[in-house]
CSV table of C-alpha atoms and ligand atoms in Angstrom, one decimal:
chain,number,residue,atom,x,y,z
U,1225,UNK,CA,-64.1,-90.8,13.8
U,1226,UNK,CA,-67.7,-90.8,13.1
U,1227,UNK,CA,-70.0,-88.2,14.3
U,1228,UNK,CA,-72.1,-90.1,17.3
U,1229,UNK,CA,-71.3,-90.8,21.2
U,1230,UNK,CA,-71.5,-94.2,23.4
U,1231,UNK,CA,-71.8,-93.2,26.8
U,1232,UNK,CA,-71.2,-95.8,29.1
U,1233,UNK,CA,-70.5,-97.1,32.4
U,1234,UNK,CA,-67.1,-97.6,33.3
U,1235,UNK,CA,-67.6,-99.1,36.9
U,1236,UNK,CA,-70.5,-100.9,38.9
U,1237,UNK,CA,-73.1,-99.1,37.5
U,1238,UNK,CA,-74.9,-95.7,39.2
U,1239,UNK,CA,-71.9,-93.4,37.5
U,1240,UNK,CA,-74.5,-91.1,37.4
U,1241,UNK,CA,-74.9,-91.7,32.3
U,1242,UNK,CA,-78.2,-90.4,33.2
U,1243,UNK,CA,-77.2,-87.1,34.2
U,1244,UNK,CA,-74.4,-87.6,31.5
U,1245,UNK,CA,-76.6,-88.1,28.6
U,1246,UNK,CA,-79.3,-85.1,29.6
U,1247,UNK,CA,-76.1,-82.8,29.3
U,1248,UNK,CA,-75.1,-84.4,25.9
U,1249,UNK,CA,-78.7,-84.0,24.6
U,1250,UNK,CA,-78.4,-80.2,22.8
U,1251,UNK,CA,-76.2,-82.0,20.6
U,1252,UNK,CA,-77.0,-84.9,19.4
U,1253,UNK,CA,-80.2,-86.4,17.5
U,1254,UNK,CA,-81.7,-89.6,18.8
U,1255,UNK,CA,-80.4,-91.6,21.9
U,1256,UNK,CA,-80.3,-95.2,21.5
U,1257,UNK,CA,-80.7,-97.8,24.4
U,1258,UNK,CA,-78.6,-100.9,23.8
U,1259,UNK,CA,-78.9,-103.6,26.6
U,1260,UNK,CA,-79.7,-104.5,29.1
U,1261,UNK,CA,-83.8,-103.8,30.4
U,1262,UNK,CA,-85.7,-102.2,33.1
U,1263,UNK,CA,-83.1,-103.1,35.6
U,1264,UNK,CA,-81.0,-99.7,35.0
U,1265,UNK,CA,-81.9,-96.4,36.8
U,1266,UNK,CA,-81.0,-93.2,35.2
U,1267,UNK,CA,-81.8,-90.2,36.7
U,1268,UNK,CA,-82.2,-87.1,35.4
U,1269,UNK,CA,-82.3,-83.3,37.4
U,1270,UNK,CA,-83.3,-79.9,36.0
U,1271,UNK,CA,-84.3,-77.1,37.8
U,1272,UNK,CA,-84.6,-79.8,41.3
U,1273,UNK,CA,-87.3,-81.6,39.2
U,1274,UNK,CA,-86.5,-85.5,39.5
U,1275,UNK,CA,-86.9,-87.7,36.8
U,1276,UNK,CA,-86.2,-91.2,36.7
U,1277,UNK,CA,-85.3,-93.6,33.6
U,1278,UNK,CA,-85.8,-97.6,33.4
U,1279,UNK,CA,-85.7,-98.9,30.1
U,1280,UNK,CA,-86.8,-95.3,27.9
U,1281,UNK,CA,-83.6,-93.7,26.7
U,1282,UNK,CA,-82.7,-90.8,28.4
U,1283,UNK,CA,-83.7,-88.5,25.6
U,1284,UNK,CA,-86.9,-89.2,25.9
U,1285,UNK,CA,-87.5,-86.1,28.1
U,1286,UNK,CA,-86.8,-83.4,25.3
U,1287,UNK,CA,-89.0,-83.3,23.0
U,1288,UNK,CA,-87.1,-83.1,19.7
U,1289,UNK,CA,-85.1,-86.2,19.8
U,1290,UNK,CA,-85.8,-89.3,18.4
U,1291,UNK,CA,-85.3,-92.2,21.4
U,1292,UNK,CA,-84.7,-96.6,20.0
U,1293,UNK,CA,-84.9,-99.6,22.2
U,1294,UNK,CA,-82.7,-101.2,19.9
U,1295,UNK,CA,-82.3,-105.4,19.8
U,1296,UNK,CA,-80.4,-106.0,22.4
U,1297,UNK,CA,-82.3,-104.8,24.8
U,1298,UNK,CA,-85.5,-106.6,26.5
U,1299,UNK,CA,-88.5,-105.5,27.2
U,1300,UNK,CA,-90.9,-106.1,29.5
U,1301,UNK,CA,-94.3,-105.0,28.3
U,1302,UNK,CA,-95.4,-103.8,31.4
U,1303,UNK,CA,-92.8,-102.3,32.8
U,1304,UNK,CA,-92.4,-100.1,29.3
U,1305,UNK,CA,-96.3,-99.2,29.5
U,1306,UNK,CA,-95.6,-97.8,33.4
U,1307,UNK,CA,-93.0,-96.4,32.9
U,1308,UNK,CA,-94.0,-94.4,29.5
U,1309,UNK,CA,-97.8,-93.9,31.4
U,1310,UNK,CA,-95.9,-92.0,34.1
U,1311,UNK,CA,-94.1,-90.0,31.9
U,1312,UNK,CA,-97.5,-88.9,29.9
U,1313,UNK,CA,-98.5,-88.1,33.2
U,1314,UNK,CA,-95.8,-85.1,33.4
U,1315,UNK,CA,-96.5,-83.6,29.5
U,1316,UNK,CA,-94.2,-85.8,28.0
U,1317,UNK,CA,-94.6,-87.2,24.7
U,1318,UNK,CA,-92.7,-90.8,24.3
U,1319,UNK,CA,-95.1,-92.7,21.3
U,1320,UNK,CA,-94.5,-90.6,18.3
U,1321,UNK,CA,-90.4,-90.4,18.7
U,1322,UNK,CA,-89.6,-93.9,20.5
U,1323,UNK,CA,-89.5,-97.0,17.8
U,1324,UNK,CA,-88.9,-100.4,19.3
U,1325,UNK,CA,-86.9,-103.2,17.7
U,1326,UNK,CA,-89.1,-106.7,16.7
U,1327,UNK,CA,-85.6,-108.2,17.6
U,1328,UNK,CA,-86.0,-107.4,21.6
U,1329,UNK,CA,-86.3,-110.2,23.8
U,1330,UNK,CA,-89.5,-110.3,26.3
U,1331,UNK,CA,-89.8,-110.3,30.4
U,1332,UNK,CA,-92.6,-112.1,31.1
U,1333,UNK,CA,-93.7,-112.0,34.7
U,1334,UNK,CA,-92.0,-116.3,35.0
U,1335,UNK,CA,-88.8,-114.3,34.5
U,1336,UNK,CA,-89.5,-112.3,37.6
U,1337,UNK,CA,-90.5,-115.3,39.9
U,1338,UNK,CA,-87.6,-117.4,38.5
U,1339,UNK,CA,-85.1,-114.2,39.1
U,1340,UNK,CA,-86.1,-114.2,42.6
U,1341,UNK,CA,-87.0,-117.7,43.3
U,1342,UNK,CA,-83.1,-118.5,42.0
U,1343,UNK,CA,-82.0,-115.6,44.2
U,1344,UNK,CA,-83.3,-117.0,47.5
U,1345,UNK,CA,-82.0,-120.9,46.6
U,1346,UNK,CA,-78.3,-119.5,46.3
U,1347,UNK,CA,-78.4,-117.8,49.9
U,1348,UNK,CA,-75.9,-116.7,51.0
U,1349,UNK,CA,-74.4,-117.3,47.2
U,1350,UNK,CA,-76.5,-114.9,46.1
U,1351,UNK,CA,-75.4,-112.4,43.2
U,1352,UNK,CA,-77.5,-109.5,44.5
U,1353,UNK,CA,-79.9,-109.2,41.3
U,1354,UNK,CA,-82.6,-106.3,40.8
U,1355,UNK,CA,-85.1,-109.2,41.2
U,1356,UNK,CA,-86.9,-108.0,37.8
U,1357,UNK,CA,-85.8,-111.3,34.8
U,1358,UNK,CA,-83.4,-109.8,33.3
U,1359,UNK,CA,-80.9,-112.3,33.8
U,1360,UNK,CA,-83.7,-114.8,32.8
U,1361,UNK,CA,-85.0,-113.3,29.8
U,1362,UNK,CA,-81.2,-113.1,28.4
U,1363,UNK,CA,-80.9,-116.7,29.5
U,1364,UNK,CA,-84.1,-118.1,27.1
U,1365,UNK,CA,-83.1,-115.5,24.4
U,1366,UNK,CA,-79.1,-117.9,24.1
U,1367,UNK,CA,-80.8,-120.4,24.3
U,1368,UNK,CA,-83.2,-119.5,21.3
U,1369,UNK,CA,-86.6,-120.2,22.9
U,1370,UNK,CA,-87.4,-116.5,23.9
U,1371,UNK,CA,-90.6,-114.7,22.9
U,1372,UNK,CA,-89.4,-111.4,21.4
U,1373,UNK,CA,-91.1,-108.0,20.7
U,1374,UNK,CA,-92.0,-109.2,16.9
U,1375,UNK,CA,-93.7,-112.3,18.2
U,1376,UNK,CA,-96.3,-109.8,19.2
U,1377,UNK,CA,-97.6,-109.3,16.3
U,1378,UNK,CA,-99.1,-112.7,15.4
U,1379,UNK,CA,-101.5,-113.1,18.6
U,1380,UNK,CA,-102.3,-116.7,17.7
U,1381,UNK,CA,-99.1,-117.6,17.4
U,1382,UNK,CA,-97.6,-116.0,20.3
U,1383,UNK,CA,-100.3,-117.8,22.5
U,1384,UNK,CA,-98.7,-120.8,21.4
U,1385,UNK,CA,-95.4,-120.3,22.0
U,1386,UNK,CA,-95.0,-118.3,25.0
U,1387,UNK,CA,-96.9,-121.3,26.6
U,1388,UNK,CA,-94.4,-123.5,25.4
U,1389,UNK,CA,-92.0,-121.0,27.8
U,1390,UNK,CA,-93.9,-120.5,30.6
U,1391,UNK,CA,-94.9,-124.1,31.0
U,1392,UNK,CA,-91.1,-125.2,30.8
U,1393,UNK,CA,-90.7,-121.9,33.2
U,1394,UNK,CA,-93.3,-123.5,35.4
U,1395,UNK,CA,-91.6,-126.6,35.2
U,1396,UNK,CA,-89.0,-125.1,37.1
U,1397,UNK,CA,-90.3,-123.1,39.8
U,1398,UNK,CA,-92.4,-126.1,41.2
U,1399,UNK,CA,-89.7,-128.9,40.7
U,1400,UNK,CA,-86.7,-127.3,40.8
U,1401,UNK,CA,-87.2,-124.4,43.1
U,1402,UNK,CA,-90.4,-125.6,45.1
U,1403,UNK,CA,-91.6,-122.3,44.4
U,1404,UNK,CA,-95.5,-121.4,43.0
U,1405,UNK,CA,-96.2,-121.4,39.6
U,1406,UNK,CA,-97.6,-118.8,36.7
U,1407,UNK,CA,-100.7,-118.7,35.3
U,1408,UNK,CA,-100.4,-119.6,31.7
U,1409,UNK,CA,-103.3,-118.0,30.5
U,1410,UNK,CA,-103.6,-114.3,32.5
U,1411,UNK,CA,-100.3,-114.0,31.8
U,1412,UNK,CA,-100.4,-114.4,28.5
U,1413,UNK,CA,-102.8,-112.2,27.9
U,1414,UNK,CA,-101.6,-109.6,30.3
U,1415,UNK,CA,-99.0,-109.5,27.7
U,1416,UNK,CA,-101.4,-109.5,24.8
U,1417,UNK,CA,-103.1,-106.8,26.8
U,1418,UNK,CA,-100.0,-104.4,27.0
U,1419,UNK,CA,-98.5,-105.3,23.7
U,1420,UNK,CA,-101.7,-104.1,22.0
U,1421,UNK,CA,-100.2,-100.5,22.7
U,1422,UNK,CA,-97.2,-101.0,21.5
U,1423,UNK,CA,-98.0,-102.3,17.9
U,1424,UNK,CA,-97.8,-98.3,16.7
U,1425,UNK,CA,-94.1,-98.5,17.8
U,1426,UNK,CA,-92.2,-101.6,16.7
U,1427,UNK,CA,-89.9,-101.0,13.6
U,1428,UNK,CA,-86.5,-102.8,12.4
U,1429,UNK,CA,-84.8,-100.4,14.3
U,1430,UNK,CA,-81.5,-101.5,12.5
U,1431,UNK,CA,-82.9,-100.0,9.3
U,1432,UNK,CA,-83.9,-97.2,10.8
U,1433,UNK,CA,-80.8,-95.9,12.4
U,1434,UNK,CA,-78.8,-97.1,9.2
U,1435,UNK,CA,-81.1,-94.5,7.5
U,1436,UNK,CA,-80.2,-91.5,10.1
U,1437,UNK,CA,-76.2,-92.4,10.2
U,1438,UNK,CA,-76.8,-92.2,6.6
U,1439,UNK,CA,-78.4,-88.9,7.0
U,1440,UNK,CA,-75.5,-87.4,9.1
U,1441,UNK,CA,-77.6,-87.6,12.5
U,1442,UNK,CA,-75.6,-87.0,15.5
U,1443,UNK,CA,-76.7,-91.0,17.2
U,1444,UNK,CA,-75.7,-91.1,21.6
U,1445,UNK,CA,-75.4,-95.2,22.6
U,1446,UNK,CA,-76.5,-95.3,26.3
U,1447,UNK,CA,-75.1,-98.0,27.8
U,1448,UNK,CA,-76.9,-99.5,31.2
U,1449,UNK,CA,-75.3,-100.7,35.0
U,1450,UNK,CA,-71.5,-100.5,34.2
U,1451,UNK,CA,-68.5,-102.1,32.6
U,1452,UNK,CA,-67.9,-104.2,35.4
U,1453,UNK,CA,-71.2,-105.5,35.4
U,1454,UNK,CA,-70.7,-107.2,32.2
U,1455,UNK,CA,-71.2,-110.6,31.5
U,1456,UNK,CA,-68.0,-111.7,29.9
U,1457,UNK,CA,-66.0,-109.0,31.1
U,1458,UNK,CA,-66.9,-108.3,34.2
U,1459,UNK,CA,-66.2,-109.5,37.9
U,1460,UNK,CA,-68.5,-113.1,37.3
U,1461,UNK,CA,-70.6,-114.1,38.6
U,1462,UNK,CA,-71.5,-111.1,40.1
U,1463,UNK,CA,-72.5,-109.1,36.5
U,1464,UNK,CA,-75.6,-108.6,35.2
U,1465,UNK,CA,-76.7,-111.1,32.2
U,1466,UNK,CA,-75.7,-109.0,29.1
U,1467,UNK,CA,-72.7,-106.9,27.6
U,1468,UNK,CA,-72.4,-103.5,28.8
U,1469,UNK,CA,-69.5,-102.8,27.4
U,1470,UNK,CA,-69.0,-100.3,23.9
U,1471,UNK,CA,-68.8,-103.4,21.3
U,1472,UNK,CA,-72.7,-104.1,22.6
U,1473,UNK,CA,-73.6,-100.7,20.9
U,1474,UNK,CA,-73.3,-102.1,17.7
U,1475,UNK,CA,-74.1,-105.5,18.1
U,1476,UNK,CA,-77.5,-104.2,20.7
U,1477,UNK,CA,-78.8,-101.6,17.9
U,1478,UNK,CA,-76.8,-103.0,14.7
U,1479,UNK,CA,-75.4,-100.1,13.4
U,1480,UNK,CA,-71.5,-101.2,12.2
U,1481,UNK,CA,-68.5,-100.4,15.1
U,1482,UNK,CA,-66.9,-98.0,12.7
U,1483,UNK,CA,-70.0,-95.7,13.1
U,1484,UNK,CA,-70.1,-95.8,16.9
U,1485,UNK,CA,-67.9,-92.9,16.9
U,1486,UNK,CA,-66.7,-91.6,20.7
U,1487,UNK,CA,-67.0,-93.8,23.4
U,1488,UNK,CA,-66.9,-91.7,26.5
U,1489,UNK,CA,-66.3,-93.6,30.0
U,1490,UNK,CA,-68.4,-92.8,32.7
U,1491,UNK,CA,-67.1,-93.2,36.2
U,1492,UNK,CA,-67.7,-91.8,40.2
U,1493,UNK,CA,-64.9,-89.2,41.3
U,1494,UNK,CA,-64.8,-92.7,44.1
U,1495,UNK,CA,-66.5,-96.1,43.1
U,1496,UNK,CA,-69.6,-97.4,44.2
U,1497,UNK,CA,-70.7,-100.9,44.2
U,1498,UNK,CA,-74.9,-102.2,44.5
U,1499,UNK,CA,-75.5,-106.5,44.8
U,1500,UNK,CA,-72.9,-108.5,45.9
U,1501,UNK,CA,-69.5,-109.5,44.5
U,1502,UNK,CA,-65.7,-108.3,45.0
U,1503,UNK,CA,-64.5,-104.6,45.3
U,1504,UNK,CA,-61.4,-104.1,45.7
U,1505,UNK,CA,-61.5,-100.6,47.3
U,1506,UNK,CA,-64.4,-101.2,49.1
U,1507,UNK,CA,-63.9,-98.5,52.5
U,1508,UNK,CA,-66.0,-100.9,55.1
U,1509,UNK,CA,-65.7,-98.4,58.2
U,1510,UNK,CA,-66.8,-94.8,59.2
U,1511,UNK,CA,-65.5,-93.3,56.4
U,1512,UNK,CA,-67.6,-95.2,53.7
U,1513,UNK,CA,-70.8,-94.7,55.3
U,1514,UNK,CA,-70.1,-91.0,55.1
U,1515,UNK,CA,-69.2,-91.3,51.3
U,1516,UNK,CA,-72.7,-93.2,51.1
U,1517,UNK,CA,-74.5,-90.0,52.8
U,1518,UNK,CA,-72.5,-87.5,51.3
U,1519,UNK,CA,-72.9,-89.2,48.1
U,1520,UNK,CA,-77.4,-90.1,48.3
U,1521,UNK,CA,-76.2,-93.5,47.7
U,1522,UNK,CA,-79.2,-95.3,47.1
U,1523,UNK,CA,-80.1,-97.3,44.3
U,1524,UNK,CA,-82.7,-95.9,42.1
U,1525,UNK,CA,-84.2,-98.8,41.1
U,1526,UNK,CA,-84.4,-101.0,43.8
U,1527,UNK,CA,-83.5,-98.2,47.1
U,1528,UNK,CA,-80.9,-100.6,48.2
U,1529,UNK,CA,-77.9,-99.4,49.3
U,1530,UNK,CA,-74.3,-99.0,47.6
U,1531,UNK,CA,-71.6,-100.1,49.4
U,1532,UNK,CA,-68.7,-97.1,48.7
U,1533,UNK,CA,-64.6,-96.9,48.2
U,1534,UNK,CA,-62.1,-94.9,46.4
U,1535,UNK,CA,-61.3,-94.5,42.8
U,1536,UNK,CA,-59.8,-97.5,41.1
U,1537,UNK,CA,-57.0,-96.5,38.4
U,1538,UNK,CA,-56.4,-100.8,38.3
U,1539,UNK,CA,-60.5,-101.4,37.1
U,1540,UNK,CA,-60.5,-98.2,35.0
U,1541,UNK,CA,-57.5,-98.8,33.0
U,1542,UNK,CA,-58.7,-102.3,32.4
U,1543,UNK,CA,-61.7,-100.5,31.3
U,1544,UNK,CA,-60.2,-98.2,29.0
U,1545,UNK,CA,-58.6,-100.5,27.5
U,1546,UNK,CA,-61.7,-103.2,26.7
U,1547,UNK,CA,-63.5,-100.4,25.7
U,1548,UNK,CA,-61.3,-98.3,23.2
U,1549,UNK,CA,-62.4,-95.4,25.9
U,1550,UNK,CA,-62.0,-91.4,24.2
U,1551,UNK,CA,-62.2,-90.4,26.7
U,1552,UNK,CA,-63.7,-90.2,31.2
U,1553,UNK,CA,-67.0,-88.2,32.3
U,1554,UNK,CA,-66.0,-88.1,36.1
U,1555,UNK,CA,-69.1,-87.6,38.4
U,1556,UNK,CA,-70.1,-86.4,41.7
U,1557,UNK,CA,-66.2,-84.7,42.0
U,1558,UNK,CA,-68.8,-82.1,45.0
U,1559,UNK,CA,-69.1,-85.1,47.1
U,1560,UNK,CA,-65.0,-85.5,47.9
U,1561,UNK,CA,-65.7,-81.4,48.6
U,1562,UNK,CA,-64.0,-81.3,52.8
U,1563,UNK,CA,-62.2,-84.7,52.7
U,1564,UNK,CA,-59.0,-83.7,54.5
U,1565,UNK,CA,-57.2,-86.0,51.7
U,1566,UNK,CA,-58.5,-88.3,49.3
U,1567,UNK,CA,-56.6,-91.7,48.0
U,1568,UNK,CA,-56.4,-93.3,44.3
U,1569,UNK,CA,-56.3,-97.4,43.8
U,1570,UNK,CA,-52.8,-97.0,41.8
U,1571,UNK,CA,-52.1,-100.6,41.6
U,1572,UNK,CA,-53.2,-103.9,43.3
U,1573,UNK,CA,-49.8,-105.7,44.9
U,1574,UNK,CA,-50.1,-108.8,43.0
U,1575,UNK,CA,-52.8,-109.3,40.2
U,1576,UNK,CA,-53.9,-106.1,37.9
U,1577,UNK,CA,-57.2,-107.9,36.8
U,1578,UNK,CA,-60.5,-107.2,39.1
U,1579,UNK,CA,-62.2,-109.3,36.9
U,1580,UNK,CA,-59.1,-112.4,36.8
U,1581,UNK,CA,-61.7,-115.6,37.8
U,1582,UNK,CA,-59.3,-115.8,40.9
U,1583,UNK,CA,-61.5,-112.7,42.7
U,1584,UNK,CA,-62.0,-114.2,45.7
U,1585,UNK,CA,-58.2,-114.5,46.6
U,1586,UNK,CA,-57.2,-111.6,48.6
U,1587,UNK,CA,-56.1,-108.4,46.4
U,1588,UNK,CA,-54.8,-105.3,48.1
U,1589,UNK,CA,-55.2,-102.2,46.8
U,1590,UNK,CA,-52.0,-100.0,46.6
U,1591,UNK,CA,-53.7,-96.2,47.0
U,1592,UNK,CA,-51.4,-92.5,46.3
U,1593,UNK,CA,-53.1,-90.2,49.1
U,1594,UNK,CA,-53.4,-86.7,47.6
U,1595,UNK,CA,-54.6,-83.4,49.1
U,1596,UNK,CA,-57.9,-82.9,49.9
U,1597,UNK,CA,-60.0,-79.8,49.2
U,1598,UNK,CA,-61.9,-77.4,51.7
U,1599,UNK,CA,-64.0,-75.8,49.1
U,1600,UNK,CA,-67.4,-76.0,48.2
U,1601,UNK,CA,-67.1,-77.5,44.6
U,1602,UNK,CA,-71.1,-78.0,43.4
U,1603,UNK,CA,-71.9,-76.0,40.8
U,1604,UNK,CA,-68.7,-75.1,39.2
U,1605,UNK,CA,-68.6,-75.4,35.6
U,1606,UNK,CA,-64.6,-74.5,34.2
U,1607,UNK,CA,-61.4,-76.5,35.4
U,1608,UNK,CA,-60.2,-73.9,36.2
U,1609,UNK,CA,-62.5,-72.8,38.7
U,1610,UNK,CA,-61.5,-76.0,40.4
U,1611,UNK,CA,-59.6,-75.8,44.0
U,1612,UNK,CA,-55.8,-76.5,42.9
U,1613,UNK,CA,-56.5,-80.0,45.2
U,1614,UNK,CA,-59.5,-80.8,43.0
U,1615,UNK,CA,-57.7,-80.2,39.9
U,1616,UNK,CA,-54.5,-82.0,40.6
U,1617,UNK,CA,-56.9,-85.4,41.5
U,1618,UNK,CA,-58.4,-84.4,38.3
U,1619,UNK,CA,-55.3,-84.7,36.3
U,1620,UNK,CA,-54.0,-88.4,38.6
U,1621,UNK,CA,-56.4,-89.6,37.4
U,1622,UNK,CA,-56.2,-89.0,33.9
U,1623,UNK,CA,-52.8,-89.9,34.2
U,1624,UNK,CA,-53.0,-93.2,35.7
U,1625,UNK,CA,-56.0,-94.1,33.3
U,1626,UNK,CA,-54.4,-93.3,30.1
U,1627,UNK,CA,-57.2,-90.9,28.7
U,1628,UNK,CA,-58.5,-87.5,29.0
U,1629,UNK,CA,-61.5,-86.0,31.6
U,1630,UNK,CA,-63.7,-84.7,29.6
U,1631,UNK,CA,-66.7,-83.8,31.1
U,1632,UNK,CA,-67.1,-83.1,34.9
U,1633,UNK,CA,-70.1,-82.8,37.0
U,1634,UNK,CA,-70.7,-81.4,40.1
U,1635,UNK,CA,-74.2,-81.8,41.3
U,1636,UNK,CA,-77.4,-83.9,39.9
U,1637,UNK,CA,-78.0,-80.8,38.1
U,1638,UNK,CA,-78.1,-81.1,34.3
U,1639,UNK,CA,-76.5,-77.5,33.4
U,1640,UNK,CA,-73.3,-78.0,36.1
U,1641,UNK,CA,-71.3,-79.9,34.6
U,1642,UNK,CA,-67.8,-79.0,32.8
U,1643,UNK,CA,-66.9,-79.5,29.3
U,1644,UNK,CA,-63.1,-79.1,28.5
U,1645,UNK,CA,-62.1,-77.5,25.0
U,1646,UNK,CA,-60.6,-80.0,22.9
U,1647,UNK,CA,-60.6,-83.0,25.4
U,1648,UNK,CA,-64.9,-83.6,23.9
U,1649,UNK,CA,-65.3,-84.6,20.0
U,1650,UNK,CA,-65.7,-80.8,18.1
U,1651,UNK,CA,-69.4,-81.8,17.6
U,1652,UNK,CA,-70.2,-81.5,21.3
U,1653,UNK,CA,-71.0,-77.7,21.3
U,1654,UNK,CA,-72.5,-77.4,18.0
U,1655,UNK,CA,-76.0,-77.5,19.5
U,1656,UNK,CA,-78.3,-79.1,16.3
H,2608,IMP,P1,-79.7,-108.1,37.3
H,2608,IMP,O1,-78.8,-107.0,36.2
H,2608,IMP,O2,-80.8,-107.5,38.1
H,2608,IMP,O3,-79.3,-109.1,37.0
H,2608,IMP,O4,-78.3,-107.8,38.8
H,2608,IMP,C1,-76.8,-108.5,38.4
H,2608,IMP,C2,-76.2,-107.1,38.8
H,2608,IMP,O5,-76.4,-106.1,38.4
H,2608,IMP,C3,-76.3,-107.3,40.3
H,2608,IMP,O6,-75.2,-107.0,41.4
H,2608,IMP,C4,-77.2,-106.3,40.5
H,2608,IMP,O7,-77.3,-105.2,41.6
H,2608,IMP,C5,-76.1,-105.3,39.2
H,2608,IMP,N1,-77.1,-104.2,38.5
H,2608,IMP,C6,-78.4,-104.4,37.5
H,2608,IMP,N2,-79.0,-103.1,37.4
H,2608,IMP,C7,-78.0,-102.4,38.1
H,2608,IMP,C8,-78.0,-101.2,37.3
H,2608,IMP,O8,-79.0,-100.3,37.2
H,2608,IMP,N3,-77.2,-100.7,38.1
H,2608,IMP,C9,-76.3,-101.0,39.3
H,2608,IMP,N4,-75.9,-102.0,39.2
H,2608,IMP,C10,-76.8,-103.4,38.3
């Protein structure tokens, strides 16, 4: 197996991928984003200082890591500029280490207008998107009418291409959604102005990554959102518009599938979801609100409250199968401290597939109830130091999911993590 690693959300996003990647940074040379856009929100905490990243790979906070935005990402030039400016104000140099694929499709202000108009139009059937234009940008990509990062390099050509696209968007906004149009020429000039400073970072990232892999650099492919939001494998139509699965790390970066290496699924010790759609293990009563409060479950991009529920081993088995997961990183175990008992959904009565097309039909979880632990696990960095009941809980998750729990996170702080020897890949533990 090549000595690279893919880090994916194994649930509906917000699993703690940012923290997981942060912990793995010392052992890798480069971090690659390969799908999604600034709808992601990756939170990194170091000695109490919190950084939330949306579009930039998490490696950006580590001064000697190369960072790549791969071709599968949709890029909003204004969001990228804002994020880079904020980091630069904190003294973090981004531009010398960041390369953006010339193949990325752009997210334009008209995509935002379309996303929001469509959600309003759907009313009670809305998806609950982040409203940032991600879906419409991917639609244009698949329809082969997107404007891409490489188009920014030739202003005259860009004006011509973007004009056609924006007129089409305005037609939809005005005629179909009865929503305000965007001003075509000011959108074009704004995007071109924002693109000017992007220019030195634009590259053929597939080629650069190939060279890095040939040098035996360790690459970390950083997923956004989570497996159950995958456009093909997730709870369609309540999904995001990209493939969030392991295979997308290859397609969205230009690195062949044999080079991806170890696939790590990140999962909370329970489950959360933002936005609408099915959630078989959702806890709709007081206990759900208790979990939301204790886990501070508010979206890092939109601030929306997250729905909370028990760990769903059926959904996890599905994630293991579809992503070839080698292991899990279990996060927020400490949030469950103090509960008299904890539940795991071991099976559904009836259909096993959470993403099946008939998801509207009732799917009843069959729970196993395990003893809780009345001890504080926050900050523990050694598996043997966990209360016995917490160890049992982790081991039962392993049995039901069919893969080892290789890492366990016990707070948001980057160094508060358990690496389980023998279960993480060999290169983890050897700082580069
Ligand atoms: P979109 O990606 O903005 O189109 O939203 C589609 C669905 O994905 C909605 O349910 C969003 O709440 C969800 N979503 C998008 N990005 C994230 C994320 O980073 N974490 C969790 N949910 C997300």
